[in-house]
Short mmCIF file of C-alpha atoms in Angstrom, two decimals:
data_model
loop_
_atom_site.label_atom_id
_atom_site.label_comp_id
_atom_site.label_asym_id
_atom_site.label_seq_id
_atom_site.Cartn_x
_atom_site.Cartn_y
_atom_site.Cartn_z
CA MET A 1 -4.00 -110.20 140.88
CA ARG A 2 -6.94 -110.55 138.56
CA ALA A 3 -10.36 -109.00 138.14
CA ALA A 4 -13.19 -109.96 135.85
CA ILE A 5 -16.75 -109.06 134.96
CA VAL A 6 -18.52 -112.31 134.12
CA GLN A 7 -21.98 -113.50 133.09
CA ARG A 8 -21.78 -116.94 134.71
CA PRO A 9 -22.31 -118.11 138.30
CA LEU A 10 -19.42 -117.28 140.63
CA ASP A 11 -17.35 -119.92 142.42
CA ALA A 12 -15.90 -118.75 145.74
CA ALA A 13 -13.91 -121.97 146.21
CA ALA A 14 -12.19 -121.44 142.86
CA LEU A 15 -11.11 -117.93 143.84
CA LEU A 16 -9.88 -119.13 147.24
CA ALA A 17 -7.83 -121.77 145.43
CA GLU A 18 -6.52 -119.21 142.97
CA VAL A 19 -4.83 -117.09 145.66
CA ALA A 20 -3.63 -120.07 147.70
CA ALA A 21 0.15 -120.45 148.06
CA VAL A 22 2.41 -122.07 150.64
CA GLY A 23 3.72 -118.62 151.55
CA HIS A 24 0.21 -117.52 152.53
CA GLY A 25 -1.00 -118.40 156.01
CA ALA A 26 -4.27 -116.50 155.74
CA THR A 27 -6.92 -116.32 153.06
CA THR A 28 -10.13 -114.31 153.32
CA CYS A 29 -13.07 -114.06 151.05
CA PHE A 30 -16.15 -111.93 150.66
CA VAL A 31 -19.25 -113.10 148.84
CA GLY A 32 -22.02 -110.61 148.09
CA THR A 33 -25.39 -112.23 147.43
CA VAL A 34 -28.87 -111.09 146.42
CA ARG A 35 -30.92 -110.54 149.54
CA ASP A 36 -34.67 -111.09 149.89
CA THR A 37 -35.37 -107.70 151.44
CA HIS A 38 -34.05 -104.23 150.81
CA ALA A 39 -35.12 -101.01 152.47
CA GLY A 40 -38.15 -102.84 153.81
CA ARG A 41 -39.33 -104.21 150.45
CA HIS A 42 -39.56 -107.85 149.46
CA VAL A 43 -37.09 -108.56 146.67
CA SER A 44 -37.51 -111.42 144.18
CA GLY A 45 -34.35 -110.91 142.09
CA MET A 46 -31.86 -108.45 140.70
CA ASP A 47 -30.54 -107.40 137.29
CA TYR A 48 -26.92 -106.27 137.25
CA SER A 49 -25.55 -104.26 134.35
CA ALA A 50 -22.18 -102.60 133.82
CA TYR A 51 -20.27 -100.22 131.61
CA GLU A 52 -18.13 -103.23 131.06
CA ALA A 53 -14.86 -101.78 129.73
CA MET A 54 -14.76 -99.16 132.45
CA ALA A 55 -15.93 -101.52 135.20
CA LEU A 56 -13.17 -103.94 134.30
CA HIS A 57 -10.63 -101.12 134.32
CA GLU A 58 -11.77 -99.83 137.72
CA LEU A 59 -11.94 -103.30 139.24
CA ASN A 60 -8.42 -104.11 138.06
CA ALA A 61 -7.23 -100.77 139.43
CA ILE A 62 -8.81 -101.49 142.83
CA VAL A 63 -7.27 -104.95 143.04
CA ALA A 64 -3.88 -103.49 142.12
CA GLU A 65 -4.32 -100.77 144.74
CA ALA A 66 -5.17 -103.40 147.35
CA GLU A 67 -1.97 -105.31 146.59
CA ALA A 68 0.07 -102.09 146.70
CA ARG A 69 -1.51 -100.96 149.96
CA PHE A 70 -1.00 -104.38 151.60
CA PRO A 71 2.36 -105.57 150.24
CA GLY A 72 2.49 -109.32 149.82
CA ALA A 73 -1.27 -109.63 149.39
CA GLN A 74 -2.64 -111.55 146.44
CA VAL A 75 -6.16 -110.52 145.47
CA VAL A 76 -8.71 -111.68 142.92
CA CYS A 77 -12.22 -110.35 142.29
CA GLU A 78 -15.05 -111.37 140.01
CA HIS A 79 -18.32 -109.49 139.61
CA ARG A 80 -21.26 -111.05 137.85
CA THR A 81 -23.78 -109.23 135.65
CA GLY A 82 -27.14 -110.30 134.29
CA ALA A 83 -30.26 -111.58 136.03
CA LEU A 84 -29.59 -113.04 139.47
CA GLY A 85 -32.00 -114.88 141.74
CA LEU A 86 -32.21 -114.67 145.52
CA GLY A 87 -29.09 -115.96 147.24
CA GLU A 88 -26.98 -115.91 144.08
CA ALA A 89 -23.55 -114.34 144.36
CA SER A 90 -23.01 -111.03 142.55
CA VAL A 91 -19.42 -110.55 143.66
CA VAL A 92 -16.64 -112.68 145.13
CA ILE A 93 -13.32 -111.35 146.41
CA ALA A 94 -10.49 -113.56 147.69
CA ALA A 95 -7.37 -112.17 149.34
CA ALA A 96 -4.37 -114.08 150.66
CA HIS A 97 -1.33 -112.96 152.62
CA ALA A 98 1.31 -114.40 154.90
CA HIS A 99 -0.61 -112.89 157.83
CA ARG A 100 -4.27 -112.46 158.63
CA ALA A 101 -4.62 -108.71 159.25
CA PRO A 102 -3.63 -107.65 155.72
CA ALA A 103 -5.62 -110.55 154.24
CA PHE A 104 -8.78 -109.22 155.91
CA ASP A 105 -7.95 -105.59 155.18
CA ALA A 106 -7.21 -106.18 151.49
CA CYS A 107 -10.51 -108.03 151.03
CA ARG A 108 -12.45 -105.30 152.81
CA PHE A 109 -10.67 -102.58 150.84
CA VAL A 110 -11.77 -104.11 147.54
CA ILE A 111 -15.47 -104.35 148.38
CA GLU A 112 -15.56 -100.82 149.85
CA GLU A 113 -13.83 -99.30 146.81
CA LEU A 114 -15.89 -101.40 144.41
CA LYS A 115 -19.08 -99.95 145.86
CA GLN A 116 -17.73 -96.43 145.51
CA ARG A 117 -16.45 -96.40 141.96
CA VAL A 118 -17.04 -99.42 139.75
CA PRO A 119 -19.72 -98.55 137.15
CA ILE A 120 -22.13 -101.39 137.85
CA TRP A 121 -25.84 -100.90 138.43
CA LYS A 122 -28.58 -103.06 139.75
CA ARG A 123 -32.32 -103.08 139.31
CA GLU A 124 -34.32 -104.78 141.99
CA HIS A 125 -37.37 -106.82 141.19
CA TYR A 126 -39.94 -106.87 143.95
CA VAL A 127 -42.37 -109.56 144.91
CA ASP A 128 -45.23 -107.16 144.04
CA GLY A 129 -44.07 -107.11 140.39
CA THR A 130 -42.53 -103.64 140.40
CA ARG A 131 -38.84 -102.90 139.96
CA ALA A 132 -36.45 -100.06 140.68
CA TRP A 133 -32.84 -99.06 140.13
CA VAL A 134 -30.83 -99.12 143.34
CA ASP A 135 -29.36 -95.73 144.21
CA PRO A 136 -27.08 -96.00 147.24
CA THR A 137 -26.66 -92.22 147.30
CA ALA A 138 -30.41 -91.80 147.88
CA MET A 139 -30.70 -94.31 150.70
CA ALA A 140 -30.17 -94.16 154.41
CA PRO A 141 -26.72 -95.61 155.21
CA GLU A 142 -28.33 -98.45 157.15
CA GLY A 143 -30.15 -99.67 154.07
CA SER A 144 -27.30 -99.23 151.65
CA HIS A 145 -25.31 -102.31 152.56
CA PRO A 146 -24.05 -104.57 151.29
CA MET B 1 -16.96 -86.13 113.69
CA PRO B 2 -19.42 -86.87 116.46
CA VAL B 3 -18.65 -88.32 119.85
CA ARG B 4 -20.61 -91.25 121.29
CA VAL B 5 -22.46 -90.50 124.49
CA LEU B 6 -23.31 -93.64 126.48
CA LEU B 7 -26.21 -93.80 128.90
CA PHE B 8 -26.69 -96.56 131.46
CA ALA B 9 -29.23 -97.96 133.86
CA SER B 10 -31.68 -95.32 135.18
CA TYR B 11 -30.30 -92.66 132.81
CA ALA B 12 -30.81 -94.88 129.77
CA GLU B 13 -34.31 -95.56 131.01
CA ALA B 14 -34.98 -91.85 131.56
CA LEU B 15 -33.96 -90.88 128.03
CA GLY B 16 -35.32 -94.02 126.43
CA ARG B 17 -32.01 -94.92 124.80
CA ASP B 18 -28.54 -96.06 125.75
CA GLU B 19 -26.53 -94.01 123.29
CA VAL B 20 -26.70 -90.49 121.85
CA ALA B 21 -24.50 -89.01 119.12
CA PHE B 22 -23.24 -85.47 119.61
CA ASP B 23 -21.22 -83.37 117.20
CA PRO B 24 -19.06 -81.12 119.37
CA ALA B 25 -17.88 -77.65 118.42
CA ASP B 26 -14.17 -76.88 118.68
CA GLU B 27 -12.97 -76.74 122.30
CA ALA B 28 -16.15 -78.41 123.51
CA THR B 29 -16.18 -79.87 127.00
CA ILE B 30 -18.28 -82.48 128.73
CA ALA B 31 -20.47 -79.63 129.96
CA ASP B 32 -21.52 -79.11 126.34
CA VAL B 33 -22.45 -82.77 126.07
CA LEU B 34 -24.60 -82.47 129.18
CA ALA B 35 -26.20 -79.26 127.85
CA HIS B 36 -27.13 -81.14 124.69
CA LEU B 37 -28.54 -84.07 126.65
CA ARG B 38 -30.74 -81.70 128.64
CA THR B 39 -32.57 -80.72 125.44
CA LEU B 40 -33.78 -84.33 125.02
CA PRO B 41 -37.08 -85.75 126.32
CA GLY B 42 -36.70 -87.35 129.76
CA ALA B 43 -33.53 -85.40 130.59
CA ASP B 44 -35.31 -83.72 133.50
CA ARG B 45 -34.66 -87.00 135.34
CA LEU B 46 -30.88 -86.49 135.17
CA PRO B 47 -29.34 -84.98 138.30
CA PRO B 48 -27.71 -81.53 138.18
CA ARG B 49 -24.17 -82.91 138.23
CA PRO B 50 -23.98 -86.52 137.13
CA LEU B 51 -20.74 -88.47 137.19
CA VAL B 52 -19.07 -88.54 133.79
CA ALA B 53 -16.36 -90.52 132.03
CA VAL B 54 -14.30 -90.09 128.89
CA ASN B 55 -12.99 -93.21 127.19
CA ALA B 56 -13.87 -95.37 130.20
CA ARG B 57 -12.12 -93.16 132.77
CA TYR B 58 -13.77 -90.86 135.29
CA ALA B 59 -13.61 -87.25 134.12
CA THR B 60 -14.91 -83.84 135.17
CA VAL B 61 -17.40 -81.70 133.27
CA THR B 62 -14.78 -79.10 132.40
CA ASP B 63 -12.65 -81.69 130.56
CA ALA B 64 -12.26 -81.11 126.83
CA ILE B 65 -13.61 -83.72 124.45
CA ARG B 66 -12.11 -84.82 121.17
CA SER B 67 -13.48 -86.26 118.00
CA GLY B 68 -14.04 -89.98 118.43
CA ASP B 69 -14.23 -89.88 122.24
CA GLU B 70 -16.59 -92.18 124.08
CA ILE B 71 -18.38 -90.11 126.71
CA ALA B 72 -20.37 -91.84 129.45
CA ILE B 73 -22.89 -90.42 131.88
CA ILE B 74 -22.61 -92.56 135.00
CA PRO B 75 -25.59 -93.09 137.33
CA PRO B 76 -24.89 -93.66 141.02
CA VAL B 77 -22.97 -96.92 141.06
CA ALA B 78 -24.45 -99.87 142.92
CA GLY B 79 -22.10 -102.80 142.44
CA GLY B 80 -21.48 -105.54 144.92
CA MET C 1 -23.96 -121.33 164.84
CA ARG C 2 -21.74 -124.35 164.99
CA ALA C 3 -18.15 -125.13 165.92
CA ALA C 4 -16.20 -128.34 165.53
CA ILE C 5 -12.77 -129.82 166.06
CA VAL C 6 -12.20 -132.29 163.23
CA GLN C 7 -9.49 -134.64 162.00
CA ARG C 8 -10.36 -134.44 158.29
CA PRO C 9 -9.51 -131.87 155.62
CA LEU C 10 -11.56 -128.68 155.87
CA ASP C 11 -13.93 -127.49 153.14
CA ALA C 12 -14.35 -123.71 153.00
CA ALA C 13 -17.05 -123.94 150.32
CA ALA C 14 -19.14 -126.19 152.55
CA LEU C 15 -18.96 -123.70 155.42
CA LEU C 16 -19.83 -120.81 153.11
CA ALA C 17 -22.85 -122.80 151.96
CA GLU C 18 -23.80 -123.62 155.54
CA VAL C 19 -24.26 -119.97 156.53
CA ALA C 20 -25.89 -118.93 153.25
CA ALA C 21 -29.46 -117.68 153.45
CA VAL C 22 -31.60 -115.36 151.33
CA GLY C 23 -31.65 -112.89 154.20
CA HIS C 24 -27.85 -112.62 154.09
CA GLY C 25 -26.34 -110.24 151.58
CA ALA C 26 -22.77 -110.70 152.76
CA THR C 27 -20.72 -113.77 153.60
CA THR C 28 -17.08 -113.71 154.65
CA CYS C 29 -14.66 -116.47 155.32
CA PHE C 30 -11.24 -116.90 156.80
CA VAL C 31 -8.99 -119.84 156.00
CA GLY C 32 -5.81 -120.36 158.00
CA THR C 33 -3.25 -122.54 156.24
CA VAL C 34 0.17 -124.02 157.03
CA ARG C 35 2.85 -121.65 155.77
CA ASP C 36 6.27 -122.65 154.47
CA THR C 37 8.19 -120.20 156.66
CA HIS C 38 7.84 -119.06 160.24
CA ALA C 39 10.08 -116.71 162.16
CA GLY C 40 12.66 -117.10 159.40
CA ARG C 41 12.74 -120.91 159.43
CA HIS C 42 11.71 -123.23 156.60
CA VAL C 43 8.67 -125.24 157.66
CA SER C 44 7.77 -128.61 156.16
CA GLY C 45 4.57 -129.36 158.08
CA MET C 46 2.65 -128.94 161.31
CA ASP C 47 1.10 -131.15 163.97
CA TYR C 48 -1.99 -129.73 165.65
CA SER C 49 -3.25 -131.11 168.95
CA ALA C 50 -6.03 -129.98 171.25
CA TYR C 51 -7.57 -130.47 174.65
CA GLU C 52 -10.55 -131.46 172.65
CA ALA C 53 -13.45 -131.14 175.08
CA MET C 54 -12.26 -127.73 176.24
CA ALA C 55 -11.33 -126.54 172.74
CA LEU C 56 -14.80 -127.43 171.51
CA HIS C 57 -16.36 -125.61 174.45
CA GLU C 58 -14.28 -122.47 173.90
CA LEU C 59 -14.84 -122.49 170.16
CA ASN C 60 -18.59 -122.82 170.61
CA ALA C 61 -18.49 -120.00 173.17
CA ILE C 62 -16.58 -117.76 170.77
CA VAL C 63 -18.99 -118.42 167.92
CA ALA C 64 -21.93 -117.69 170.24
CA GLU C 65 -20.23 -114.49 171.40
CA ALA C 66 -19.71 -113.43 167.78
CA GLU C 67 -23.40 -113.89 167.04
CA ALA C 68 -24.36 -111.99 170.19
CA ARG C 69 -21.94 -109.16 169.48
CA PHE C 70 -23.11 -108.85 165.85
CA PRO C 71 -26.86 -109.52 166.02
CA GLY C 72 -28.13 -111.26 162.92
CA ALA C 73 -24.77 -112.84 162.14
CA GLN C 74 -24.58 -116.56 161.47
CA VAL C 75 -21.17 -118.05 162.15
CA VAL C 76 -19.58 -121.47 161.78
CA CYS C 77 -16.02 -122.53 162.56
CA GLU C 78 -14.09 -125.75 162.14
CA HIS C 79 -10.56 -126.35 163.38
CA ARG C 80 -8.56 -129.34 162.22
CA THR C 81 -6.11 -131.32 164.32
CA GLY C 82 -3.48 -133.89 163.36
CA ALA C 83 -0.60 -133.75 160.89
CA LEU C 84 -1.01 -131.06 158.22
CA GLY C 85 1.13 -130.46 155.17
CA LEU C 86 2.09 -127.11 153.67
CA GLY C 87 -0.87 -125.18 152.35
CA GLU C 88 -3.42 -127.34 154.16
CA ALA C 89 -6.16 -125.51 156.06
CA SER C 90 -6.04 -125.69 159.86
CA VAL C 91 -9.07 -123.48 160.46
CA VAL C 92 -12.02 -122.19 158.46
CA ILE C 93 -14.52 -119.61 159.68
CA ALA C 94 -17.56 -118.49 157.70
CA ALA C 95 -19.78 -115.61 158.79
CA ALA C 96 -22.90 -114.29 157.09
CA HIS C 97 -25.08 -111.28 157.80
CA ALA C 98 -27.54 -109.05 156.01
CA HIS C 99 -24.76 -106.45 155.71
CA ARG C 100 -21.05 -106.63 155.06
CA ALA C 101 -19.54 -104.79 158.02
CA PRO C 102 -20.81 -107.22 160.69
CA ALA C 103 -20.06 -110.17 158.40
CA PHE C 104 -16.39 -109.12 158.27
CA ASP C 105 -16.25 -108.17 161.94
CA ALA C 106 -17.81 -111.41 163.16
CA CYS C 107 -15.33 -113.47 161.11
CA ARG C 108 -12.39 -111.45 162.38
CA PHE C 109 -13.64 -111.64 165.98
CA VAL C 110 -13.68 -115.44 165.86
CA ILE C 111 -10.11 -115.87 164.61
CA GLU C 112 -8.74 -113.29 167.05
CA GLU C 113 -10.48 -114.89 170.03
CA LEU C 114 -9.61 -118.39 168.85
CA LYS C 115 -5.92 -117.50 168.91
CA GLN C 116 -6.24 -116.09 172.41
CA ARG C 117 -8.10 -118.82 174.23
CA VAL C 118 -8.83 -122.08 172.41
CA PRO C 119 -6.56 -124.82 173.82
CA ILE C 120 -4.97 -125.95 170.58
CA TRP C 121 -1.24 -126.34 170.07
CA LYS C 122 0.96 -126.80 167.09
CA ARG C 123 4.38 -128.27 166.57
CA GLU C 124 6.28 -127.12 163.54
CA HIS C 125 8.40 -129.48 161.52
CA TYR C 126 11.33 -127.80 159.81
CA VAL C 127 13.02 -128.68 156.56
CA ASP C 128 16.21 -129.39 158.53
CA GLY C 129 14.45 -132.23 160.39
CA THR C 130 14.01 -130.47 163.72
CA ARG C 131 10.69 -129.53 165.25
CA ALA C 132 9.40 -127.13 167.89
CA TRP C 133 6.19 -126.19 169.67
CA VAL C 134 4.89 -122.81 168.59
CA ASP C 135 4.64 -120.35 171.46
CA PRO C 136 2.95 -117.13 170.30
CA THR C 137 3.68 -115.53 173.69
CA ALA C 138 7.41 -115.91 173.09
CA MET C 139 7.50 -114.47 169.58
CA ALA C 140 7.69 -111.00 168.17
CA PRO C 141 4.18 -109.86 167.21
CA GLU C 142 5.18 -109.71 163.55
CA GLY C 143 6.03 -113.38 163.48
CA SER C 144 3.07 -114.56 165.48
CA HIS C 145 0.45 -114.33 162.77
CA PRO C 146 -1.58 -115.93 161.59
CA MET D 1 -10.01 -139.99 195.49
CA PRO D 2 -7.40 -138.55 193.16
CA VAL D 3 -7.91 -135.90 190.52
CA ARG D 4 -6.62 -136.30 186.98
CA VAL D 5 -4.07 -133.72 185.91
CA LEU D 6 -3.79 -133.40 182.14
CA LEU D 7 -0.65 -132.17 180.40
CA PHE D 8 -0.50 -131.09 176.77
CA ALA D 9 1.94 -130.24 174.01
CA SER D 10 5.23 -128.82 175.35
CA TYR D 11 4.26 -129.49 178.96
CA ALA D 12 3.52 -133.14 178.24
CA GLU D 13 6.86 -133.32 176.46
CA ALA D 14 8.66 -131.66 179.38
CA LEU D 15 7.30 -134.10 181.95
CA GLY D 16 7.37 -137.10 179.64
CA ARG D 17 3.70 -137.90 180.15
CA ASP D 18 0.29 -136.48 179.37
CA GLU D 19 -1.45 -137.30 182.61
CA VAL D 20 -0.58 -137.28 186.31
CA ALA D 21 -2.73 -138.50 189.19
CA PHE D 22 -2.82 -136.38 192.34
CA ASP D 23 -4.56 -137.12 195.60
CA PRO D 24 -5.55 -133.76 197.03
CA ALA D 25 -5.83 -132.95 200.71
CA ASP D 26 -9.05 -131.36 201.96
CA GLU D 27 -9.46 -127.77 200.77
CA ALA D 28 -6.73 -128.23 198.17
CA THR D 29 -6.46 -125.72 195.35
CA ILE D 30 -4.89 -125.77 191.92
CA ALA D 31 -1.79 -124.26 193.51
CA ASP D 32 -1.36 -127.55 195.34
CA VAL D 33 -1.57 -129.44 192.06
CA LEU D 34 1.14 -127.21 190.59
CA ALA D 35 3.31 -127.65 193.69
CA HIS D 36 3.05 -131.40 193.23
CA LEU D 37 3.91 -131.19 189.53
CA ARG D 38 7.02 -129.18 190.37
CA THR D 39 8.40 -132.16 192.30
CA LEU D 40 8.44 -134.23 189.09
CA PRO D 41 11.38 -134.56 186.68
CA GLY D 42 11.20 -132.05 183.83
CA ALA D 43 8.96 -129.64 185.75
CA ASP D 44 11.67 -126.99 185.64
CA ARG D 45 10.46 -126.40 182.06
CA LEU D 46 7.02 -125.28 183.27
CA PRO D 47 6.58 -121.50 183.52
CA PRO D 48 6.03 -119.84 186.92
CA ARG D 49 2.32 -119.27 186.30
CA PRO D 50 0.89 -121.56 183.64
CA LEU D 51 -2.71 -121.30 182.49
CA VAL D 52 -4.92 -123.82 184.23
CA ALA D 53 -8.36 -125.32 183.73
CA VAL D 54 -10.77 -127.34 185.85
CA ASN D 55 -13.23 -129.63 184.09
CA ALA D 56 -12.45 -128.03 180.72
CA ARG D 57 -12.98 -124.42 181.85
CA TYR D 58 -10.29 -121.84 182.50
CA ALA D 59 -9.62 -121.45 186.22
CA THR D 60 -7.24 -119.65 188.55
CA VAL D 61 -4.65 -121.23 190.81
CA THR D 62 -6.52 -120.26 193.95
CA ASP D 63 -9.61 -122.23 192.84
CA ALA D 64 -10.52 -125.18 195.02
CA ILE D 65 -10.46 -128.65 193.52
CA ARG D 66 -12.79 -131.51 194.29
CA SER D 67 -12.50 -135.24 194.14
CA GLY D 68 -12.95 -136.42 190.55
CA ASP D 69 -12.04 -133.08 188.95
CA GLU D 70 -10.14 -133.01 185.69
CA ILE D 71 -7.36 -130.45 186.05
CA ALA D 72 -5.47 -129.27 182.97
CA ILE D 73 -2.25 -127.32 182.71
CA ILE D 74 -2.53 -125.31 179.52
CA PRO D 75 0.56 -124.33 177.49
CA PRO D 76 0.43 -121.08 175.50
CA VAL D 77 -2.32 -121.71 172.95
CA ALA D 78 -1.42 -121.61 169.29
CA GLY D 79 -4.56 -122.46 167.33
CA GLY D 80 -5.41 -121.09 163.92
#
């Protein structure tokens, strides 16, 4: 298991390779990317910031919880901070297991927990030049994903 | 000796700074930190009960604080 | 959407890139790989064969069903046939969507359906020199994944 | 005109070949194809009700077959 907060572009293939092992028959990954629309507004980019020490602690805790909840799973997660353009990856999670159900479930667990408790924030930049902090607690559930 | 109070994202923007020093009385709690913050310009944009952390771990407002602690006021998280 | 039966090594990163789009905030992938043990036996490799025309038809149908069931999803799947060594990928699925829940669900749907109905077979080679066709219908559920 | 009957994987191994020709009578069904296969050496290793396909689509044993059809007897699938 490993978690990191990084300032460089993410590499999903590298994380898939990191959890690969001949005892694993199933590997899943999740890539979260900056989308061009949010809550009906046209987005041009996103700034991610973090309380880095705490975010790293929480992310490591979540990855460890995933491996404890799905015994045999190997999980790695990297979250990027800084200014990201449209389509760039903000988070990548890779999870491997002997079998596919826990590989999927471990990956899903990490992204759901990450969104609940890792102190990372994002400010959207809109095509009209304005910007706003994203507050998932203030949005309709439909608009709050991913 | 004062504690550091860290502000992030929309809260840092609201108060116009990302760190505040606060010199706690004996037996002070995080609630006292928040009460102090609410005397500062822009603090009306903080919610009634923000998430808080002490030394990079989630905490509750009734938790005691100690000299040298790093307190953080945590806006709604939006990672991923 | 796209599905293929191929005889070359699979490239998960290429499939992730294929479904990427600025309207997609979430991309998932599943990679199935040859595992070193199965039902308690030590595996040294695997031969995959297919009724290729029918397998391609079923795989395309499944990918189309995934996109219909999860509107807005974009899905691609490649399955490899031939002789595969330990750790080599036999199948890769990538699914992208604006939001994460349908991205995960579409990916999962494809692998579950694939295992039910795509006419592909595999023969395991064991470390002891013997080999056997894998019959998921004859195995305990625990040993039948992935 | 005969139909082609394709065998795969363990079934091809059981019968020692991957294709069998069969000349169906009028109004023949897949059941007739299976009955013919069962006369061949090794057919005792076929299950009572194998999966079947006609022209690369799943079918049922009561389905009619036509001259030129490609019939397939499908072992338990094991993709992924």
